[in-house]
Amino acid sequence: MLVDTYGRVATDLRVSLTDRCNLRCTYCMPEEGMQWLAKPDLLTDDEIVRLIRIAVTDLGVTDVRFTGGEPLLRPGLVGIVERCAALLPRPKLSLTTNGIGLGRTAAALRAAGLDRVNVSLDTLRPDVFHTLTRRNRHQDVLDGLDAARAAGLAPVKVNSVLMRGVNDDEAPELLRWALAEGYELRFIEQMPLDAQHGWQRTDMVTAEEILGALRTRFTLTAEGEPARGHAPAERWLVDGGPARVGVIASVTRPFCRACDRTRLTADGQVRNCLFAREESDLRGALRSGAPDHEVAARWKAAMWGKKAGSGLDDPAFLQPDRPMSAIGG
Ligand code: SAM
Ligand code: SF4
């Protein structure tokens, strides 16, 4: 198993399939994009499936989430999902996406074995969408959400980041919309993982603020500590339930003590934390002919050294060199 010195066990694997993206969310990437990873540096589909197989069959991983960058830009995605769904024990398979192109692929992904999807959408206003993502693709995301629901990728979750002065007035309206559409909404506090290093704690819209805004229109009842479990989202019943809203307060209410995650970048590096500054190279091991047990041993060693927390509250905190889009959010 993937255990660390604090006794945490990582069972939830996040796999970044590409660092590329068709949006330029201001909290994530600069307008001009990034220096993308070179194709030969990316894991091939076979290498990705092999590493996921090792994680699932030898290392106790039970949940696999595909992310990026924008994972729908990976040409082999449906095939990767299909091969992972055939693994024994079968892992739960989910996808985090900006939703663009999901209109065309949701049914095929479901048929391949994808269980769930999280779609990122921060606003209901097309002009604000353009301000936030620098692209006019709002309707594509809404279409993607419709298709995910129609394909049975339930529950469809929606991730929203609120930015001060841009969409921070939209929390109640986003929740009203999500309830009407049957999506489960989760707000994510903005984290210092943007490529531009522009994050400022004083600018960030906090969980407290978000909850305060929601309470002007809804009654929220905490589901309590046990319900949170390993999930980073604290969840509230809305107007008595059964509908819920979540808040992922990575900055103001970190969940590091219960963290069960391990991460694989698109170029085959294991990261034991989003905020880690070290990585362990599995691609090199694969390409030098290492057998499964040796790859597994490297992965275990990488997790053993996981720090107690993200270090965000440490005055000496240094943002990781790689941004969220390259690590896999
Ligand atoms: N492109 C896909 C998407 O947007 O869903 C997957 C990758 S994206 C990096 C994963 C999630 O991270 C998205 O929900 C996005 O809103 C969130 N995200 C990106 N940068 C962030 C930041 N600086 N702080 C908090 N969340 C962030
Ligand atoms: Fe792309 Fe997702 Fe980053 Fe937005 S948050 S730029 S959609 S990777």
Short mmCIF file of C-alpha atoms and ligand atoms in Angstrom, two decimals:
data_model
loop_
_atom_site.label_atom_id
_atom_site.label_comp_id
_atom_site.label_asym_id
_atom_site.label_seq_id
_atom_site.Cartn_x
_atom_site.Cartn_y
_atom_site.Cartn_z
CA MET A 1 0.00 0.00 0.00
CA LEU A 2 1.00 3.61 -0.41
CA VAL A 3 1.56 4.61 3.21
CA ASP A 4 3.36 7.65 4.61
CA THR A 5 5.14 8.29 7.89
CA TYR A 6 1.96 9.87 9.33
CA GLY A 7 -0.03 6.68 8.73
CA ARG A 8 -2.07 8.00 5.82
CA VAL A 9 -2.86 5.55 3.03
CA ALA A 10 -3.19 6.82 -0.53
CA THR A 11 -5.99 5.05 -2.40
CA ASP A 12 -7.05 7.88 -4.71
CA LEU A 13 -4.89 8.38 -7.80
CA ARG A 14 -5.07 11.54 -9.93
CA VAL A 15 -3.63 11.04 -13.40
CA SER A 16 -2.83 14.03 -15.57
CA LEU A 17 -3.26 13.04 -19.22
CA THR A 18 -1.93 16.26 -20.73
CA ASP A 19 -0.71 19.67 -19.61
CA ARG A 20 -2.41 21.35 -22.59
CA CYS A 21 -5.71 23.17 -22.44
CA ASN A 22 -8.20 24.93 -24.69
CA LEU A 23 -9.08 27.53 -22.03
CA ARG A 24 -6.87 30.04 -20.23
CA CYS A 25 -8.52 30.41 -16.83
CA THR A 26 -6.92 33.42 -15.17
CA TYR A 27 -6.34 31.55 -11.90
CA CYS A 28 -4.54 28.77 -13.75
CA MET A 29 -2.69 29.88 -16.91
CA PRO A 30 -1.40 33.02 -18.58
CA GLU A 31 -3.09 34.26 -21.75
CA GLU A 32 -0.27 33.03 -24.00
CA GLY A 33 -0.43 29.50 -22.59
CA MET A 34 2.60 27.63 -21.37
CA GLN A 35 5.71 25.90 -22.57
CA TRP A 36 3.93 22.57 -23.19
CA LEU A 37 5.60 19.24 -22.46
CA ALA A 38 7.28 17.74 -25.53
CA LYS A 39 5.47 14.73 -27.01
CA PRO A 40 8.31 12.23 -26.34
CA ASP A 41 8.24 13.26 -22.67
CA LEU A 42 4.57 12.37 -22.28
CA LEU A 43 3.66 8.91 -21.10
CA THR A 44 2.16 6.82 -23.89
CA ASP A 45 -1.29 5.29 -23.46
CA ASP A 46 0.35 1.92 -22.74
CA GLU A 47 2.63 3.43 -20.10
CA ILE A 48 -0.32 5.17 -18.42
CA VAL A 49 -2.36 1.99 -18.32
CA ARG A 50 0.61 0.01 -16.99
CA LEU A 51 1.17 2.47 -14.15
CA ILE A 52 -2.53 2.50 -13.27
CA ARG A 53 -2.52 -1.31 -13.29
CA ILE A 54 0.43 -1.36 -10.88
CA ALA A 55 -1.32 1.19 -8.66
CA VAL A 56 -4.57 -0.79 -8.61
CA THR A 57 -3.31 -4.36 -8.41
CA ASP A 58 -0.14 -3.91 -6.32
CA LEU A 59 -0.55 -0.67 -4.37
CA GLY A 60 -4.15 -0.60 -3.15
CA VAL A 61 -5.46 2.28 -5.28
CA THR A 62 -9.26 2.08 -5.54
CA ASP A 63 -10.15 5.37 -7.25
CA VAL A 64 -8.65 6.82 -10.43
CA ARG A 65 -9.43 10.32 -11.64
CA PHE A 66 -8.27 11.56 -15.05
CA THR A 67 -7.41 15.23 -15.20
CA GLY A 68 -4.94 17.67 -16.73
CA GLY A 69 -4.62 20.24 -18.36
CA GLU A 70 -7.74 19.32 -20.24
CA PRO A 71 -8.05 15.52 -20.34
CA LEU A 72 -10.59 15.56 -23.21
CA LEU A 73 -7.74 16.79 -25.43
CA ARG A 74 -5.98 13.42 -25.04
CA PRO A 75 -6.77 11.46 -28.21
CA GLY A 76 -6.58 8.04 -26.52
CA LEU A 77 -8.82 8.91 -23.55
CA VAL A 78 -11.72 6.54 -24.34
CA GLY A 79 -9.32 3.63 -24.86
CA ILE A 80 -7.46 4.40 -21.63
CA VAL A 81 -10.75 4.44 -19.70
CA GLU A 82 -11.83 1.17 -21.29
CA ARG A 83 -8.58 -0.59 -20.37
CA CYS A 84 -8.69 0.73 -16.81
CA ALA A 85 -12.30 -0.43 -16.43
CA ALA A 86 -11.12 -3.97 -17.26
CA LEU A 87 -8.61 -4.03 -14.37
CA LEU A 88 -9.25 -6.28 -11.39
CA PRO A 89 -10.16 -5.15 -8.84
CA ARG A 90 -12.00 -2.62 -10.95
CA PRO A 91 -11.18 0.92 -9.81
CA LYS A 92 -13.80 3.65 -9.69
CA LEU A 93 -13.11 5.91 -12.68
CA SER A 94 -13.83 9.61 -12.85
CA LEU A 95 -12.83 12.63 -14.90
CA THR A 96 -12.31 16.33 -14.14
CA THR A 97 -12.87 18.43 -17.25
CA ASN A 98 -13.75 21.91 -18.41
CA GLY A 99 -16.58 20.23 -20.32
CA ILE A 100 -15.63 21.43 -23.79
CA GLY A 101 -16.14 18.48 -26.13
CA LEU A 102 -18.01 16.45 -23.52
CA GLY A 103 -21.12 16.92 -25.64
CA ARG A 104 -19.51 14.64 -28.24
CA THR A 105 -17.73 12.19 -25.94
CA ALA A 106 -19.85 11.71 -22.79
CA ALA A 107 -21.76 8.69 -24.13
CA ALA A 108 -18.59 6.97 -25.41
CA LEU A 109 -16.82 7.61 -22.10
CA ARG A 110 -19.76 6.16 -20.17
CA ALA A 111 -19.82 3.13 -22.46
CA ALA A 112 -16.07 2.68 -21.91
CA GLY A 113 -16.64 2.49 -18.15
CA LEU A 114 -16.28 6.03 -16.82
CA ASP A 115 -18.34 6.32 -13.62
CA ARG A 116 -18.46 10.02 -12.85
CA VAL A 117 -17.48 13.43 -14.07
CA ASN A 118 -16.68 16.80 -12.49
CA VAL A 119 -17.17 19.74 -14.82
CA SER A 120 -15.60 23.08 -14.01
CA LEU A 121 -17.86 26.07 -14.51
CA ASP A 122 -17.41 29.30 -12.58
CA THR A 123 -20.18 31.48 -13.94
CA LEU A 124 -23.60 31.51 -15.59
CA ARG A 125 -22.81 34.70 -17.51
CA PRO A 126 -21.19 34.27 -20.95
CA ASP A 127 -19.34 37.62 -20.70
CA VAL A 128 -17.91 36.72 -17.29
CA PHE A 129 -16.96 33.29 -18.67
CA HIS A 130 -14.93 35.08 -21.32
CA THR A 131 -13.26 37.29 -18.71
CA LEU A 132 -12.36 34.26 -16.59
CA THR A 133 -11.29 31.81 -19.31
CA ARG A 134 -10.37 34.20 -22.16
CA ARG A 135 -12.47 32.08 -24.53
CA ASN A 136 -16.09 32.22 -25.77
CA ARG A 137 -17.02 28.62 -24.96
CA HIS A 138 -19.71 29.03 -22.31
CA GLN A 139 -22.42 27.26 -24.30
CA ASP A 140 -20.06 24.33 -25.05
CA VAL A 141 -19.63 23.75 -21.33
CA LEU A 142 -23.40 23.84 -20.74
CA ASP A 143 -23.87 21.38 -23.62
CA GLY A 144 -21.16 19.15 -22.14
CA LEU A 145 -22.96 19.14 -18.79
CA ASP A 146 -26.26 18.20 -20.47
CA ALA A 147 -24.57 15.34 -22.29
CA ALA A 148 -22.90 14.06 -19.10
CA ARG A 149 -26.25 13.96 -17.33
CA ALA A 150 -27.95 12.29 -20.30
CA ALA A 151 -25.17 9.68 -20.46
CA GLY A 152 -25.74 8.74 -16.82
CA LEU A 153 -22.41 9.94 -15.49
CA ALA A 154 -24.10 10.54 -12.16
CA PRO A 155 -23.81 12.43 -9.95
CA VAL A 156 -22.55 15.20 -12.24
CA LYS A 157 -20.53 17.55 -10.05
CA VAL A 158 -19.73 21.14 -10.93
CA ASN A 159 -16.56 22.83 -9.61
CA SER A 160 -16.58 26.62 -9.25
CA VAL A 161 -13.78 28.98 -8.29
CA LEU A 162 -14.89 32.46 -7.24
CA MET A 163 -12.64 35.39 -8.09
CA ARG A 164 -13.01 38.68 -6.27
CA GLY A 165 -14.62 41.40 -8.33
CA VAL A 166 -15.29 39.00 -11.21
CA ASN A 167 -17.81 36.31 -10.20
CA ASP A 168 -17.84 36.50 -6.40
CA ASP A 169 -21.45 37.72 -6.49
CA GLU A 170 -22.64 34.54 -8.21
CA ALA A 171 -22.57 31.94 -5.43
CA PRO A 172 -26.33 31.87 -4.69
CA GLU A 173 -27.24 32.01 -8.38
CA LEU A 174 -24.86 29.13 -9.20
CA LEU A 175 -26.42 27.05 -6.44
CA ARG A 176 -29.97 27.84 -7.55
CA TRP A 177 -29.04 26.77 -11.09
CA ALA A 178 -27.24 23.59 -9.95
CA LEU A 179 -30.23 22.54 -7.83
CA ALA A 180 -32.59 23.09 -10.76
CA GLU A 181 -30.36 21.09 -13.11
CA GLY A 182 -29.64 18.28 -10.65
CA TYR A 183 -25.87 18.93 -10.50
CA GLU A 184 -23.89 18.79 -7.25
CA LEU A 185 -22.07 22.11 -6.85
CA ARG A 186 -18.74 22.50 -5.03
CA PHE A 187 -16.89 25.75 -4.57
CA ILE A 188 -13.08 25.59 -4.53
CA GLU A 189 -10.99 28.22 -2.76
CA GLN A 190 -8.43 29.68 -5.12
CA MET A 191 -5.00 28.16 -4.45
CA PRO A 192 -1.48 29.44 -5.17
CA LEU A 193 -0.97 27.14 -8.14
CA ASP A 194 -1.30 29.55 -11.06
CA ALA A 195 1.54 29.63 -13.56
CA GLN A 196 1.82 33.41 -13.19
CA HIS A 197 2.33 33.24 -9.39
CA GLY A 198 -0.31 35.93 -9.01
CA TRP A 199 -2.22 34.43 -6.04
CA GLN A 200 -2.66 36.63 -3.00
CA ARG A 201 -4.25 35.40 0.18
CA THR A 202 -5.88 38.78 0.75
CA ASP A 203 -7.64 38.58 -2.63
CA MET A 204 -8.93 35.06 -2.20
CA VAL A 205 -12.67 34.53 -1.69
CA THR A 206 -12.79 32.38 1.47
CA ALA A 207 -15.08 29.48 2.35
CA GLU A 208 -16.56 31.65 5.11
CA GLU A 209 -17.52 34.32 2.60
CA ILE A 210 -18.99 31.79 0.19
CA LEU A 211 -21.08 30.19 2.92
CA GLY A 212 -22.20 33.62 4.13
CA ALA A 213 -23.40 34.52 0.63
CA LEU A 214 -25.23 31.19 0.22
CA ARG A 215 -26.95 31.62 3.59
CA THR A 216 -28.61 34.81 2.37
CA ARG A 217 -30.78 32.61 0.13
CA PHE A 218 -30.59 29.05 1.49
CA THR A 219 -30.58 27.21 4.80
CA LEU A 220 -27.40 25.17 5.09
CA THR A 221 -27.01 22.33 7.57
CA ALA A 222 -23.52 20.89 8.10
CA GLU A 223 -23.25 17.20 7.32
CA GLY A 224 -20.59 16.94 10.01
CA GLU A 225 -17.05 15.63 10.24
CA PRO A 226 -17.73 11.93 9.49
CA ALA A 227 -19.45 12.77 6.22
CA ARG A 228 -16.34 14.56 5.02
CA GLY A 229 -14.18 11.45 5.50
CA HIS A 230 -11.36 11.57 2.97
CA ALA A 231 -13.32 13.91 0.72
CA PRO A 232 -11.81 17.38 0.59
CA ALA A 233 -15.24 18.98 0.27
CA GLU A 234 -17.14 19.86 3.40
CA ARG A 235 -20.75 19.36 2.50
CA TRP A 236 -23.95 21.06 3.57
CA LEU A 237 -27.55 19.98 3.09
CA VAL A 238 -29.43 22.71 1.24
CA ASP A 239 -32.82 23.65 2.68
CA GLY A 240 -32.97 20.38 4.62
CA GLY A 241 -31.67 18.19 1.75
CA PRO A 242 -31.40 15.86 0.02
CA ALA A 243 -29.53 18.29 -2.27
CA ARG A 244 -26.07 19.29 -1.08
CA VAL A 245 -23.45 21.91 -1.71
CA GLY A 246 -19.74 21.46 -1.03
CA VAL A 247 -16.86 23.79 -0.28
CA ILE A 248 -13.25 22.74 -0.80
CA ALA A 249 -11.37 25.07 1.51
CA SER A 250 -7.83 23.91 0.82
CA VAL A 251 -6.43 27.20 2.10
CA THR A 252 -8.54 28.16 5.12
CA ARG A 253 -9.63 24.66 6.28
CA PRO A 254 -7.02 22.25 4.93
CA PHE A 255 -7.79 18.53 4.94
CA CYS A 256 -4.18 17.31 4.81
CA ARG A 257 -4.57 15.06 7.87
CA ALA A 258 -7.10 12.93 5.98
CA CYS A 259 -5.45 13.16 2.56
CA ASP A 260 -5.58 9.89 0.60
CA ARG A 261 -4.17 11.13 -2.72
CA THR A 262 -1.28 10.26 -4.94
CA ARG A 263 -0.62 12.03 -8.24
CA LEU A 264 0.90 11.12 -11.56
CA THR A 265 1.90 13.87 -13.99
CA ALA A 266 1.53 13.53 -17.77
CA ASP A 267 5.30 13.01 -18.01
CA GLY A 268 5.31 10.19 -15.50
CA GLN A 269 6.36 11.86 -12.25
CA VAL A 270 4.78 10.87 -8.95
CA ARG A 271 3.86 13.72 -6.62
CA ASN A 272 2.74 12.98 -3.10
CA CYS A 273 1.00 16.36 -2.70
CA LEU A 274 -0.31 19.16 -4.94
CA PHE A 275 2.06 21.49 -3.12
CA ALA A 276 5.08 19.16 -3.07
CA ARG A 277 8.33 20.55 -4.44
CA GLU A 278 9.78 17.10 -5.15
CA GLU A 279 8.78 14.49 -7.71
CA SER A 280 9.82 10.89 -8.34
CA ASP A 281 10.47 9.75 -11.86
CA LEU A 282 8.52 6.65 -12.87
CA ARG A 283 8.82 7.26 -16.62
CA GLY A 284 12.58 6.74 -16.42
CA ALA A 285 12.02 3.47 -14.56
CA LEU A 286 9.49 2.28 -17.17
CA ARG A 287 11.72 3.20 -20.08
CA SER A 288 14.80 1.58 -18.60
CA GLY A 289 12.95 -1.74 -18.41
CA ALA A 290 12.19 -1.85 -14.67
CA PRO A 291 9.87 -4.70 -13.68
CA ASP A 292 6.52 -3.93 -11.98
CA HIS A 293 7.79 -4.61 -8.44
CA GLU A 294 10.60 -2.08 -8.88
CA VAL A 295 8.22 0.59 -10.21
CA ALA A 296 5.90 -0.12 -7.27
CA ALA A 297 8.80 0.20 -4.83
CA ARG A 298 9.70 3.62 -6.26
CA TRP A 299 6.09 4.74 -5.97
CA LYS A 300 5.93 3.59 -2.33
CA ALA A 301 9.16 5.42 -1.52
CA ALA A 302 7.78 8.61 -3.06
CA MET A 303 4.68 8.45 -0.87
CA TRP A 304 6.55 7.55 2.32
CA GLY A 305 8.16 10.99 2.29
CA LYS A 306 4.84 12.91 2.12
CA LYS A 307 4.87 15.94 4.39
CA ALA A 308 2.27 16.45 7.13
CA GLY A 309 0.65 19.39 5.38
CA SER A 310 0.68 21.69 2.39
CA GLY A 311 2.80 24.29 4.21
CA LEU A 312 0.50 27.08 3.01
CA ASP A 313 0.48 28.67 6.45
CA ASP A 314 4.24 28.60 6.77
CA PRO A 315 5.72 32.09 6.13
CA ALA A 316 8.48 30.30 4.17
CA PHE A 317 5.91 28.62 1.86
CA LEU A 318 7.17 28.38 -1.71
CA GLN A 319 4.76 27.71 -4.54
CA PRO A 320 5.68 24.53 -6.48
CA ASP A 321 7.53 25.10 -9.75
CA ARG A 322 4.82 23.34 -11.74
CA PRO A 323 1.40 24.97 -11.95
CA MET A 324 -1.88 23.12 -11.36
CA SER A 325 -2.39 22.47 -15.08
CA ALA A 326 0.91 20.59 -15.32
CA ILE A 327 0.52 18.68 -12.04
CA GLY A 328 -3.07 17.65 -12.66
CA GLY A 329 -5.74 19.39 -10.60
N1 SAM B 1 -9.11 21.39 -17.24
C1 SAM B 1 -9.88 20.63 -16.32
C2 SAM B 1 -10.84 21.50 -15.55
O1 SAM B 1 -10.70 22.72 -15.59
O2 SAM B 1 -11.70 20.95 -14.86
C3 SAM B 1 -9.06 19.78 -15.37
C4 SAM B 1 -7.83 20.41 -14.79
S1 SAM B 1 -8.12 21.80 -13.73
C5 SAM B 1 -6.48 22.20 -13.26
C6 SAM B 1 -8.87 21.01 -12.33
C7 SAM B 1 -9.60 21.92 -11.38
O3 SAM B 1 -8.67 22.79 -10.78
C8 SAM B 1 -10.67 22.80 -12.00
O4 SAM B 1 -11.89 22.63 -11.32
C9 SAM B 1 -10.14 24.20 -11.83
O5 SAM B 1 -11.17 25.13 -11.62
C10 SAM B 1 -9.28 24.05 -10.61
N2 SAM B 1 -8.22 25.04 -10.49
C11 SAM B 1 -7.31 25.42 -11.40
N3 SAM B 1 -6.47 26.35 -10.90
C12 SAM B 1 -6.87 26.56 -9.63
C13 SAM B 1 -6.41 27.39 -8.56
N4 SAM B 1 -5.39 28.21 -8.72
N5 SAM B 1 -7.06 27.32 -7.39
C14 SAM B 1 -8.12 26.49 -7.21
N6 SAM B 1 -8.58 25.68 -8.16
C15 SAM B 1 -7.98 25.71 -9.35
FE1 SF4 B 2 -7.59 24.70 -18.48
FE2 SF4 B 2 -8.70 23.59 -16.33
FE3 SF4 B 2 -6.61 25.32 -16.10
FE4 SF4 B 2 -8.96 26.26 -16.88
S1 SF4 B 2 -8.50 25.29 -14.88
S2 SF4 B 2 -6.97 26.74 -17.84
S3 SF4 B 2 -9.78 24.60 -18.02
S4 SF4 B 2 -6.55 23.31 -17.01
#
